[in-house]
Coordinates of C-alpha atoms and ligand atoms in Angstrom, one line a residue:
X10 CA 0.1 8.1 43.6
X11 CA 1.8 7.2 40.4
X12 CA 1.4 3.8 38.8
X13 CA 4.5 1.8 38.0
X14 CA 5.0 -1.4 36.1
X15 CA 8.2 -3.4 35.3
X16 CA 8.4 -6.5 33.1
X17 CA 11.1 -9.1 32.6
X18 CA 10.2 -12.1 30.5
X19 CA 10.2 -13.6 27.1
X20 CA 7.4 -11.6 25.5
X21 CA 7.4 -8.1 24.0
X22 CA 7.5 -5.9 27.1
X23 CA 5.9 -2.7 25.7
X24 CA 2.3 -3.9 25.2
X25 CA 2.3 -5.7 28.5
X26 CA 3.6 -2.7 30.4
X27 CA 1.2 -0.3 28.6
X28 CA -1.7 -2.6 29.4
X29 CA -0.6 -2.6 33.1
X30 CA -0.3 1.2 33.0
X31 CA -3.8 1.5 31.6
X32 CA -5.1 -0.5 34.5
X33 CA -3.2 1.7 36.9
X34 CA -4.2 5.0 35.4
X35 CA -6.5 5.8 38.4
X36 CA -3.2 6.3 40.3
X37 CA -2.3 9.3 38.2
X38 CA -2.8 10.5 34.6
X39 CA -0.7 13.6 34.1
X40 CA 1.7 11.8 31.7
X41 CA 2.9 8.3 30.9
X42 CA 6.1 6.7 29.7
X43 CA 8.0 3.5 29.0
X44 CA 11.6 2.6 28.7
X45 CA 12.4 -0.7 27.0
X46 CA 15.8 -2.2 26.8
X47 CA 16.8 -3.7 23.5
X48 CA 20.1 -4.1 21.5
X49 CA 22.2 -2.3 24.2
X50 CA 20.0 0.8 24.5
X51 CA 16.9 2.2 26.1
X52 CA 14.0 3.0 23.8
X53 CA 12.1 5.6 25.6
X54 CA 8.6 6.8 24.7
X55 CA 6.9 9.3 27.0
X56 CA 4.3 12.0 26.6
X57 CA 1.9 14.2 28.5
X58 CA -1.7 12.9 28.9
X59 CA -3.3 9.6 29.2
X60 CA -1.9 6.1 28.6
X61 CA -4.2 5.7 25.6
X62 CA -2.2 8.4 23.8
X63 CA 1.1 6.7 24.5
X64 CA -0.4 3.4 23.4
X65 CA -1.2 5.0 20.0
X66 CA 2.3 6.4 19.7
X67 CA 3.8 3.0 20.5
X68 CA 1.5 1.3 18.1
X69 CA 2.7 3.6 15.3
X70 CA 6.3 3.0 16.1
X71 CA 6.5 -0.4 18.0
X72 CA 9.3 -0.9 20.5
X73 CA 11.1 -4.2 20.6
X74 CA 12.6 -5.7 23.8
X75 CA 11.5 -8.1 26.5
X76 CA 12.6 -6.0 29.6
X77 CA 11.2 -2.6 30.4
X78 CA 9.6 -0.2 32.9
X79 CA 6.6 2.1 32.6
X80 CA 5.0 4.9 34.6
X81 CA 1.8 6.9 34.8
X82 CA 2.4 10.1 36.6
X83 CA 0.6 12.2 39.2
X84 CA 2.9 15.2 39.3
X85 CA 4.6 16.1 42.6
X86 CA 8.0 17.7 41.8
X87 CA 7.8 19.7 38.6
X88 CA 5.0 20.6 36.3
X89 CA 3.2 18.3 33.8
X90 CA 5.8 18.3 31.0
X91 CA 7.4 15.6 28.9
X92 CA 10.8 16.3 30.6
X93 CA 9.3 15.6 34.0
X94 CA 7.6 12.4 32.8
X95 CA 9.1 9.1 33.8
X96 CA 11.1 7.0 33.0
X97 CA 14.2 9.1 33.7
X98 CA 17.6 8.3 32.4
X99 CA 21.0 9.0 34.1
X100 CA 23.3 11.5 32.5
X101 CA 25.3 8.7 30.8
X102 CA 22.1 7.1 29.5
X103 CA 22.9 3.8 31.1
X104 CA 20.4 3.7 34.0
X105 CA 16.6 4.1 33.7
X106 CA 14.2 4.5 36.6
X107 CA 10.6 4.9 37.5
X108 CA 9.5 6.1 40.9
X109 CA 6.3 6.5 42.9
X110 CA 6.7 8.6 46.0
X111 CA 8.6 11.7 47.1
X112 CA 12.3 12.1 47.8
X113 CA 12.2 14.8 50.4
X114 CA 16.0 15.6 50.5
X115 CA 16.4 15.6 46.7
X116 CA 17.5 19.3 46.7
X117 CA 20.6 18.5 48.9
X118 CA 21.4 15.4 46.8
X119 CA 21.0 17.4 43.6
X120 CA 23.5 20.0 44.8
X121 CA 26.0 17.3 45.6
X122 CA 25.6 15.7 42.2
X123 CA 25.8 19.1 40.5
X124 CA 29.2 19.7 42.2
X125 CA 30.3 16.5 40.5
X126 CA 29.2 17.8 37.1
X127 CA 25.9 16.0 36.8
X128 CA 23.2 17.9 34.9
X129 CA 19.4 17.6 35.0
X130 CA 16.9 17.9 32.3
X131 CA 13.8 17.7 34.5
X132 CA 12.7 19.3 37.8
X133 CA 12.0 15.9 39.4
X134 CA 13.3 14.3 42.5
X135 CA 13.3 11.0 40.5
X136 CA 16.0 12.1 38.1
X137 CA 18.1 13.0 41.1
X138 CA 17.8 9.5 42.4
X139 CA 18.6 8.1 39.0
X140 CA 21.9 10.0 38.8
X141 CA 22.7 9.1 42.4
X142 CA 22.4 5.5 41.5
X143 CA 24.5 6.0 38.4
X144 CA 27.2 7.9 40.5
X145 CA 27.3 5.0 43.0
X146 CA 27.3 2.4 40.2
X147 CA 30.5 3.9 38.8
X148 CA 32.1 3.8 42.2
X149 CA 31.4 0.0 42.7
X150 CA 34.4 -2.2 42.0
X151 CA 34.4 -3.0 38.3
X152 CA 35.5 -6.5 39.0
X153 CA 32.1 -7.3 40.5
X154 CA 29.3 -8.7 38.3
X155 CA 27.2 -5.8 36.9
X156 CA 24.0 -7.1 38.5
X157 CA 25.6 -7.1 42.0
X158 CA 27.0 -3.6 41.3
X159 CA 23.6 -2.4 40.3
X160 CA 21.9 -3.8 43.5
X161 CA 24.7 -2.4 45.7
X162 CA 24.4 1.1 44.1
X163 CA 20.7 1.2 44.4
X164 CA 21.0 0.1 48.1
X165 CA 23.7 2.7 48.7
X166 CA 21.7 5.5 47.1
X167 CA 18.6 4.6 49.0
X168 CA 20.5 4.9 52.3
X169 CA 20.9 8.6 51.5
X170 CA 17.3 9.2 50.6
X171 CA 14.6 10.5 52.9
X172 CA 11.1 10.1 51.8
X173 CA 9.0 7.5 50.2
X174 CA 9.6 5.4 47.1
X175 CA 8.5 2.5 45.1
X176 CA 11.2 2.2 42.3
X177 CA 12.2 0.0 39.4
X178 CA 15.7 0.4 38.0
X179 CA 17.2 -1.0 34.8
X180 CA 20.8 -0.8 33.7
X181 CA 22.3 -1.4 30.2
X182 CA 25.3 -2.9 32.0
X183 CA 23.0 -5.6 33.5
X184 CA 20.6 -6.3 30.7
X185 CA 19.0 -9.4 32.2
X186 CA 18.2 -7.7 35.5
X187 CA 15.7 -5.3 37.1
X188 CA 16.1 -4.0 40.7
X189 CA 13.0 -2.7 42.6
X190 CA 12.7 -1.4 46.1
X191 CA 10.0 0.1 48.3
X192 CA 9.7 2.4 51.3
X193 CA 6.3 3.8 52.0
X194 CA 5.0 3.2 48.5
X195 CA 3.4 -0.1 47.5
X196 CA 5.2 -2.6 45.3
X197 CA 4.0 -6.1 44.3
X198 CA 5.9 -8.7 42.4
X199 CA 3.8 -10.9 40.1
X200 CA 5.4 -14.3 39.6
X201 CA 4.4 -15.9 36.3
X202 CA 5.7 -19.2 35.0
X203 CA 8.1 -17.5 32.6
X204 CA 7.9 -13.9 33.5
X205 CA 8.1 -11.5 36.4
X206 CA 6.0 -8.4 36.6
X207 CA 6.4 -5.7 39.2
X208 CA 3.8 -3.1 39.9
X209 CA 2.5 -0.6 42.4
X210 CA -0.9 -2.3 42.4
X211 CA -2.3 -5.8 41.8
X212 CA -4.7 -4.3 39.1
X213 CA -1.7 -4.2 36.8
X214 CA -0.7 -7.8 37.5
X215 CA -3.9 -9.9 37.4
X216 CA -4.0 -10.1 33.6
X217 CA -0.6 -11.9 33.8
X218 CA -0.7 -13.9 37.0
X219 CA -2.6 -14.5 40.3
X220 CA 0.6 -15.3 42.2
X221 CA 2.1 -12.3 43.9
X222 CA 4.7 -11.3 46.6
X223 CA 3.8 -8.2 48.5
X224 CA 7.1 -6.4 49.2
X225 CA 7.6 -4.8 52.6
X226 CA 9.1 -1.5 53.4
X227 CA 12.8 -1.6 53.3
X228 CA 13.0 -4.5 50.9
X229 CA 14.7 -4.8 47.5
X230 CA 14.1 -7.4 44.9
X231 CA 16.7 -8.4 42.3
X232 CA 15.1 -9.9 39.2
X233 CA 17.4 -11.9 37.0
X234 CA 15.8 -13.6 34.0
X235 CA 12.9 -15.4 35.5
X236 CA 14.3 -15.7 39.0
X237 CA 14.3 -13.2 41.9
X238 CA 15.8 -12.6 45.2
X239 CA 14.5 -10.4 48.0
X240 CA 16.8 -8.7 50.5
X241 CA 16.7 -6.0 53.1
X242 CA 18.6 -2.7 53.2
X243 CA 20.9 -4.5 55.6
X244 CA 21.6 -7.2 52.9
X245 CA 19.7 -9.9 54.8
X246 CA 18.0 -12.4 52.6
X247 CA 14.2 -12.6 52.7
X248 CA 12.2 -15.8 52.0
X249 CA 9.4 -14.8 49.7
X250 CA 5.8 -15.6 50.6
X251 CA 3.7 -16.1 47.5
X252 CA 0.0 -15.1 47.9
X253 CA -2.9 -15.7 45.6
X254 CA -4.9 -12.7 44.3
X255 CA -8.6 -13.4 44.3
X256 CA -9.5 -10.6 41.9
X257 CA -9.8 -11.4 38.2
X258 CA -9.3 -9.2 35.2
X259 CA -13.0 -9.1 34.6
X260 CA -13.5 -7.6 38.1
X261 CA -11.4 -4.7 37.0
X262 CA -13.1 -4.2 33.6
X263 CA -15.7 -1.6 32.9
X264 CA -18.1 -4.0 31.2
X265 CA -20.9 -2.3 29.3
X266 CA -20.9 0.8 31.5
X267 CA -19.8 4.2 30.3
X268 CA -17.7 4.8 33.4
X269 CA -16.2 2.8 36.2
X270 CA -18.0 5.0 38.7
X271 CA -21.4 4.1 37.2
X272 CA -20.5 0.4 37.1
X273 CA -19.4 0.6 40.8
X274 CA -22.6 2.4 41.8
X275 CA -24.7 -0.3 40.2
X276 CA -22.5 -3.1 41.6
X277 CA -23.4 -2.1 45.1
X278 CA -26.2 -4.6 45.8
X279 CA -23.8 -7.5 45.0
X280 CA -20.8 -5.8 46.7
X281 CA -22.8 -5.3 49.9
X282 CA -23.9 -8.9 49.8
X283 CA -20.3 -9.9 49.7
X284 CA -19.3 -7.6 52.5
X285 CA -21.9 -9.3 54.8
X286 CA -21.5 -12.9 53.7
X287 CA -20.8 -15.2 56.6
X288 CA -20.7 -12.4 59.1
X289 CA -23.9 -13.1 61.2
X290 CA -24.3 -15.3 64.2
X291 CA -26.2 -18.6 63.7
X292 CA -29.2 -17.2 65.6
X293 CA -29.1 -14.0 63.5
X294 CA -29.0 -11.7 66.4
X295 CA -25.5 -10.3 66.0
X296 CA -22.6 -9.9 63.7
X297 CA -19.3 -11.8 63.7
X298 CA -15.9 -11.0 62.4
X299 CA -13.0 -13.5 61.8
X300 CA -10.0 -11.2 61.8
X301 CA -10.3 -8.9 64.8
X302 CA -7.6 -10.9 66.7
X303 CA -9.3 -9.8 69.9
X304 CA -11.3 -12.0 72.4
X305 CA -14.9 -11.0 73.1
X306 CA -13.7 -10.1 76.6
X307 CA -11.0 -7.8 75.3
X308 CA -13.4 -6.0 73.0
X309 CA -16.0 -5.8 75.8
X310 CA -13.4 -4.1 78.0
X311 CA -12.7 -1.3 75.6
X312 CA -13.8 2.0 77.0
X313 CA -13.5 4.0 73.8
X314 CA -13.0 3.7 70.1
X315 CA -11.1 5.9 67.8
X316 CA -11.4 6.0 64.0
X317 CA -8.9 7.6 61.7
X318 CA -9.2 7.9 58.0
X319 CA -9.1 10.4 55.1
X320 CA -11.7 11.7 52.7
X321 CA -14.6 9.5 52.0
X322 CA -13.3 6.8 54.4
X323 CA -13.4 9.4 57.2
X324 CA -17.1 10.1 56.4
X325 CA -17.7 6.3 56.9
X326 CA -15.9 6.6 60.3
X327 CA -18.1 9.6 61.3
X328 CA -21.2 7.5 60.6
X329 CA -19.8 4.6 62.5
X330 CA -19.0 7.0 65.4
X331 CA -22.7 7.9 65.5
X332 CA -23.9 4.3 65.3
X333 CA -21.6 2.9 67.9
X334 CA -22.5 5.7 70.3
X335 CA -26.1 5.2 69.6
X336 CA -26.4 1.4 69.6
X337 CA -23.5 0.3 71.8
X338 CA -23.3 3.4 74.1
X339 CA -19.5 3.6 74.0
X340 CA -17.8 6.9 73.3
X341 CA -16.1 7.2 69.9
X342 CA -13.8 9.7 68.4
X343 CA -13.1 10.3 64.8
X344 CA -10.2 12.2 63.3
X345 CA -8.5 13.1 60.0
X346 CA -5.6 10.7 59.8
X347 CA -3.5 13.6 58.4
X348 CA -4.1 15.6 61.6
X349 CA -4.0 12.8 64.1
X350 CA -0.5 11.8 63.0
X351 CA 0.9 15.2 64.2
X352 CA -1.5 16.1 66.9
X353 CA 0.0 14.0 69.6
X354 CA -3.5 13.7 71.0
X355 CA -3.9 12.2 74.6
X356 CA -5.6 8.8 74.3
X357 CA -7.4 6.8 77.0
X358 CA -5.6 3.6 77.8
X359 CA -8.3 1.2 76.9
X360 CA -9.0 2.7 73.5
X361 CA -9.4 0.5 70.5
X362 CA -8.1 2.2 67.4
X363 CA -9.5 1.7 63.9
X364 CA -8.3 2.9 60.5
X365 CA -10.5 2.9 57.5
X366 CA -8.9 2.8 54.0
X367 CA -10.2 1.4 50.7
X368 CA -6.8 1.2 49.2
X369 CA -4.8 0.5 52.3
X370 CA -2.0 2.7 50.9
X371 CA -3.1 6.2 51.9
X372 CA 0.1 7.5 53.5
X373 CA -1.6 9.7 56.1
X374 CA -3.8 6.7 57.3
X375 CA -0.7 4.5 57.4
X376 CA 1.1 7.1 59.4
X377 CA -1.8 7.5 61.9
X378 CA -1.9 3.8 62.4
X379 CA 1.9 3.6 63.0
X380 CA 1.6 6.5 65.4
X381 CA -1.1 4.7 67.4
X382 CA 0.8 1.5 67.4
X383 CA 4.0 3.3 68.5
X384 CA 2.0 4.5 71.5
X385 CA 1.1 0.9 72.3
X386 CA -2.4 0.7 70.9
X387 CA -3.8 -2.1 68.9
X388 CA -5.0 -0.9 65.5
X389 CA -7.7 -2.7 63.5
X390 CA -8.2 -1.9 59.8
X391 CA -11.3 -1.7 57.7
X392 CA -9.8 -2.2 54.3
X393 CA -10.7 -3.4 50.8
X394 CA -7.4 -4.3 49.2
X395 CA -6.1 -7.6 50.5
X396 CA -2.4 -7.5 51.1
X397 CA -2.2 -3.7 51.2
X398 CA 0.2 -2.0 53.5
X399 CA -2.6 -1.1 56.0
X400 CA -3.8 -4.7 56.0
X401 CA -0.4 -6.1 56.6
X402 CA 0.6 -3.7 59.4
X403 CA -2.7 -3.7 61.3
X404 CA -3.2 -5.9 64.3
X405 CA -6.4 -7.3 62.9
X406 CA -9.3 -6.1 60.9
X407 CA -12.2 -6.5 58.6
X408 CA -11.9 -6.8 54.8
X409 CA -14.6 -5.1 52.8
X410 CA -14.6 -7.7 50.1
X411 CA -16.2 -5.5 47.4
X412 CA -13.6 -6.2 44.6
X413 CA -11.5 -3.6 42.9
X414 CA -12.7 0.0 43.0
X415 CA -11.3 1.8 40.0
X416 CA -13.3 5.0 39.8
X417 CA -11.4 7.7 41.6
X418 CA -14.6 8.7 43.3
X419 CA -15.3 6.1 46.0
X420 CA -18.8 4.6 45.9
X421 CA -19.1 0.9 46.6
X422 CA -16.1 1.0 49.0
X423 CA -17.8 3.7 50.9
X424 CA -21.2 2.0 51.3
X425 CA -19.4 -1.2 52.3
X426 CA -17.5 0.7 55.0
X427 CA -20.8 2.1 56.2
X428 CA -22.2 -1.5 56.3
X429 CA -19.2 -2.8 58.2
X430 CA -19.5 0.2 60.6
X431 CA -23.2 -0.7 61.2
X432 CA -22.3 -4.3 61.8
X433 CA -19.6 -3.3 64.2
X434 CA -22.0 -1.1 66.2
X435 CA -24.4 -4.2 66.3
X436 CA -21.5 -6.5 67.4
X437 CA -20.4 -4.2 70.2
X438 CA -23.9 -3.3 71.1
X439 CA -24.9 -6.9 71.6
X440 CA -21.9 -7.4 73.9
X441 CA -23.4 -4.6 76.0
X442 CA -27.0 -3.7 76.4
X443 CA -28.7 -4.4 73.1
X444 CA -31.4 -7.1 73.5
X445 CA -31.7 -10.2 71.4
X446 CA -34.9 -8.8 69.9
X447 CA -33.3 -5.5 68.9
X448 CA -30.3 -7.4 67.6
X449 CA -32.5 -9.6 65.5
X450 CA -34.4 -6.7 64.1
X451 CA -31.0 -5.0 63.3
X452 CA -29.7 -8.1 61.5
X453 CA -32.9 -8.3 59.4
X454 CA -32.4 -4.7 58.4
X455 CA -28.8 -5.3 57.4
X456 CA -29.8 -8.3 55.4
X457 CA -32.3 -6.2 53.5
X458 CA -29.7 -3.6 52.4
X459 CA -28.9 -5.1 49.0
X460 CA -32.6 -5.1 48.0
X461 CA -33.2 -1.6 49.3
X462 CA -30.1 -0.4 47.4
X463 CA -31.5 -2.1 44.3
X464 CA -34.8 -0.3 44.8
X465 CA -33.1 3.0 45.3
X466 CA -31.1 2.6 42.2
X467 CA -34.4 2.6 40.3
X468 CA -34.5 6.4 40.9
X469 CA -31.5 6.8 38.6
X470 CA -33.5 8.3 35.7
X471 CA -35.4 10.7 37.9
X472 CA -32.1 11.8 39.5
X473 CA -30.5 12.2 36.1
X474 CA -33.3 14.6 35.1
X475 CA -32.7 16.7 38.3
X476 CA -28.9 16.6 37.8
X477 CA -29.3 17.9 34.2
X478 CA -31.4 20.8 35.5
X479 CA -28.9 21.6 38.3
X480 CA -25.6 21.1 36.6
X481 CA -25.4 24.8 35.6
X482 CA -25.0 26.0 39.2
X483 CA -21.6 26.7 40.6
X484 CA -22.3 26.5 44.4
X485 CA -24.4 24.0 46.4
X486 CA -25.0 23.2 50.0
X487 CA -25.6 19.7 51.4
X488 CA -27.4 19.5 54.7
X489 CA -28.3 16.6 57.0
X490 CA -28.4 15.8 60.7
X491 CA -27.1 13.1 63.0
X492 CA -26.0 10.1 61.1
X493 CA -26.8 11.8 57.8
X494 CA -24.5 14.8 58.4
X495 CA -21.5 12.7 57.3
X496 CA -23.6 11.7 54.3
X497 CA -24.1 15.3 53.4
X498 CA -20.3 15.8 53.7
X499 CA -19.9 12.8 51.3
X500 CA -22.5 14.2 48.9
X501 CA -20.6 17.5 48.8
X502 CA -17.2 15.8 48.4
X503 CA -18.5 13.6 45.5
X504 CA -19.9 16.6 43.7
X505 CA -16.7 18.6 44.2
X506 CA -14.3 16.0 43.1
X507 CA -16.0 14.9 39.9
X508 CA -17.9 18.0 38.7
X509 CA -15.7 20.8 40.2
X510 CA -18.8 22.5 41.6
X511 CA -18.1 24.2 44.9
X512 CA -20.1 22.4 47.5
X513 CA -20.2 22.6 51.3
X514 CA -21.9 20.5 53.9
X515 CA -23.3 21.4 57.3
X516 CA -25.5 19.9 59.9
X517 CA -28.8 21.4 58.8
X518 CA -29.3 23.6 61.9
X519 CA -25.9 25.2 61.4
X520 CA -26.9 27.2 58.4
X521 CA -28.2 30.1 60.4
X522 CA -24.8 30.5 62.0
X523 CA -23.3 31.7 58.7
X524 CA -23.8 29.6 55.6
X525 CA -27.3 31.0 55.1
X526 CA -25.6 34.2 53.9
X527 CA -24.7 32.2 50.7
X528 CA -28.4 31.5 49.9
X529 CA -29.9 33.0 46.8
X530 CA -31.6 31.6 43.7
X531 CA -28.2 30.6 42.4
X532 CA -27.2 28.4 45.4
X533 CA -29.3 25.3 45.6
X534 CA -29.4 23.2 48.8
X535 CA -29.6 19.4 48.9
X536 CA -31.5 18.4 52.1
X537 CA -31.4 14.9 53.7
X538 CA -34.8 14.8 55.4
X539 CA -35.9 11.4 56.6
X540 CA -38.9 10.8 58.8
X541 CA -37.2 10.7 62.2
X542 CA -37.3 12.7 65.5
X543 CA -35.7 15.7 63.8
X544 CA -37.9 15.8 60.8
X545 CA -39.8 19.0 61.8
X546 CA -36.5 20.7 62.7
X547 CA -35.1 20.0 59.3
X548 CA -38.3 21.2 57.7
X549 CA -37.8 24.5 59.5
X550 CA -34.3 24.8 58.1
X551 CA -35.7 24.1 54.6
X552 CA -38.3 26.8 55.2
X553 CA -35.5 29.3 56.1
X554 CA -33.8 28.5 52.8
X555 CA -37.1 28.7 50.8
X556 CA -37.8 32.1 52.4
X557 CA -34.6 33.4 50.9
X558 CA -35.2 32.1 47.4
X559 CA -32.8 29.1 47.6
X560 CA -33.7 26.2 45.3
X561 CA -34.2 22.9 47.3
X562 CA -33.6 19.3 46.4
X563 CA -35.0 17.0 49.2
X564 CA -34.0 13.4 49.7
X565 CA -36.6 12.0 51.9
X566 CA -37.9 8.6 53.1
X567 CA -41.1 7.0 51.8
X568 CA -42.8 7.3 55.2
X569 CA -42.3 11.1 55.3
X570 CA -44.7 13.8 54.2
X571 CA -43.0 17.0 53.1
X572 CA -45.1 20.2 53.2
X573 CA -46.5 20.8 49.7
X574 CA -44.3 23.0 47.5
X575 CA -41.4 23.3 50.0
X576 CA -38.9 21.4 47.9
X577 CA -38.3 22.1 44.2
X578 CA -37.2 18.5 43.6
X579 CA -38.0 15.4 45.7
X580 CA -36.1 12.1 45.7
X581 CA -37.8 9.4 47.7
X582 CA -35.8 6.6 49.2
X583 CA -37.2 3.6 51.1
X584 CA -38.0 4.0 54.8
X585 CA -35.6 1.8 56.7
X586 CA -33.8 1.1 60.0
X587 CA -31.7 4.0 61.3
X588 CA -28.5 1.9 61.1
X589 CA -28.8 1.4 57.4
X590 CA -30.3 4.8 56.4
X591 CA -26.8 6.3 55.7
X592 CA -26.2 3.6 53.1
X593 CA -29.5 4.1 51.4
X594 CA -29.3 7.9 51.5
X595 CA -25.8 7.7 49.9
X596 CA -27.2 6.2 46.7
X597 CA -29.0 9.3 45.4
X598 CA -26.0 11.4 46.3
X599 CA -23.7 9.2 44.1
X600 CA -26.1 9.3 41.2
X601 CA -26.7 13.0 41.5
X602 CA -23.0 13.8 41.4
X603 CA -22.4 11.3 38.6
X604 CA -25.0 12.7 36.3
X605 CA -24.1 16.4 37.1
X606 CA -20.5 15.6 36.2
X607 CA -21.5 13.8 33.0
X608 CA -23.8 16.7 32.0
X609 CA -20.9 19.1 32.5
X610 CA -18.7 17.0 30.3
X611 CA -16.3 16.1 33.1
X612 CA -14.0 13.1 33.1
X613 CA -15.8 11.2 35.8
X614 CA -13.3 8.4 36.4
X615 CA -10.3 10.6 36.3
X616 CA -11.1 14.0 37.8
X617 CA -8.5 16.7 37.4
X618 CA -5.7 16.9 40.0
X619 CA -6.8 13.7 41.8
X620 CA -5.5 10.2 42.1
X621 CA -7.2 7.1 43.6
X622 CA -4.7 6.3 46.3
X623 CA -2.9 9.2 47.9
X624 CA 0.5 7.7 48.7
X625 CA 2.3 11.0 49.2
X626 CA 1.8 13.4 52.1
Ligands
AGP725 C1 -13.2 9.5 47.6 O1 -14.1 9.7 46.6 C2 -11.9 10.1 47.4 N1 -11.3 9.7 46.2 C3 -10.9 10.1 48.6 O2 -11.5 11.0 49.5 C4 -10.6 8.8 49.3 O3 -11.7 8.3 50.0 C5 -9.4 9.1 50.3 O4 -8.3 9.5 49.6 C6 -9.1 7.9 51.1 O5 -8.7 6.8 50.4 P1 -8.5 5.3 51.0 O6 -9.9 4.9 51.4 O7 -8.0 4.5 49.9 O8 -7.6 5.5 52.2

């Protein structure tokens, strides 16, 4: 979850590292720190709070030096204190480390080191690893070159470690060098003409270079001056593959918007256009995907689909489940990746497995994928970040192509996952019983999505007014049916994560089985009530709420006629094809949660306790 950046080059390291950390802040923002090597010592600046605070401190007291490491923290071991902030130094002050991940057996290692008179100033697992490296470094033959000793001691230490890590290590004894290693936490090397930058995410690199090497689990990189060598834990050399990042710095900037989340909400028409581009057949009757790595026959032969994901991405999976079952008539299962990985669930032999992940680094999703692959299943990934761990380990997949999503609350990534899910249902449906006519109608609907989203975004001011009136409540219910039940879940999740309002979602008819007990004038309900075969049933549920004094916000389609006075607030979205309704219905949910959070004065892009990609279990 934490963001890490390392720099070795000819320029002042501190501003470059701090700029990188600023771009990585969505990974964690409890505290930030840098350690820069200069004149035979480490200059360390670290403090609780945001990177901007650290930038101010460093601006007042500039740090010289052209090699350094920096970290923005999402606390795991130990509270949010300066002592627990990274970088950490070894007892002798000669080794500095930053770490993203969790060392599960740190307590055992700590005991061992304490028995050898090591002491600790923090409660972190990272400081333990730092001293372990220092311990091994001192045991390496002094006759060896310091850089080789450092690499060997990092390797030896990591052999004792259980857990996940992306680390960067500096040593005063090898002032030209930086060692980095990864296991379960992402690490990317940016290769500039006269500098090397290492980071947990491309966002921190794109302002320096577009040329990157994605390190794999179990790999270490030794940076020496402007050269680097990659090797494995078994000391085998690895030939680096240099990839080109397609994102630019502008893609990751906020532009004129007040928050990334708002920018990303309004970017959706263009983002969805990108997600669809080149993905329809010439006769416009079906979808096509380049990277599935499956023949049409293999796909046709699949008797079942399984989707695993976390959070918002899981909601996209749940909508896709509904659409594939509805339009392709193939059974689909959907599971929390975090549960699937331990459930040892029996799976049908001809099941095609999908994971969905914006970041491609969510540890539970990765673990679910590996578990399915271990059982011999092919796993395809729906993923936004090119070169992410999920993308690299999947057997094939579909990129979302919506550019960097920085806001912690997922918006454009979610709607593009819904769009890809709808296209998948079409693709599989057309291989089975869906007619050319129905397929053509479906494609026309998909192609109309960007315009419908544009139209729906025009309700922003109306929704802002509603949000301002409703921001004082502390509990809300979100209710929808069929393909809109997962959208109700998403609406509740969005509200919870950025405004800290307690929100729950149910299929509308479920309220009478318990949740209706919550209803009173202080608990509003947001109903998704499109004109469809269950319209009258949802109206009945609304009446049950109304009868108990619960305020109602209705999100309804332009072809529906709500009974006069039933809803206290009405948001009208365009009537549209069932396959794209979840996308259109999501827009008011996003705007509502955004404006509620802003009205309550919450930090929309960096909600408390959260991080954008959850790389620890
Ligand atoms: C969404 O608003 C959340 N921040 C969160 O639920 C997120 O979708 C989840 O952590 C999965 O992330 P991923 O798509 O990067 O795997």
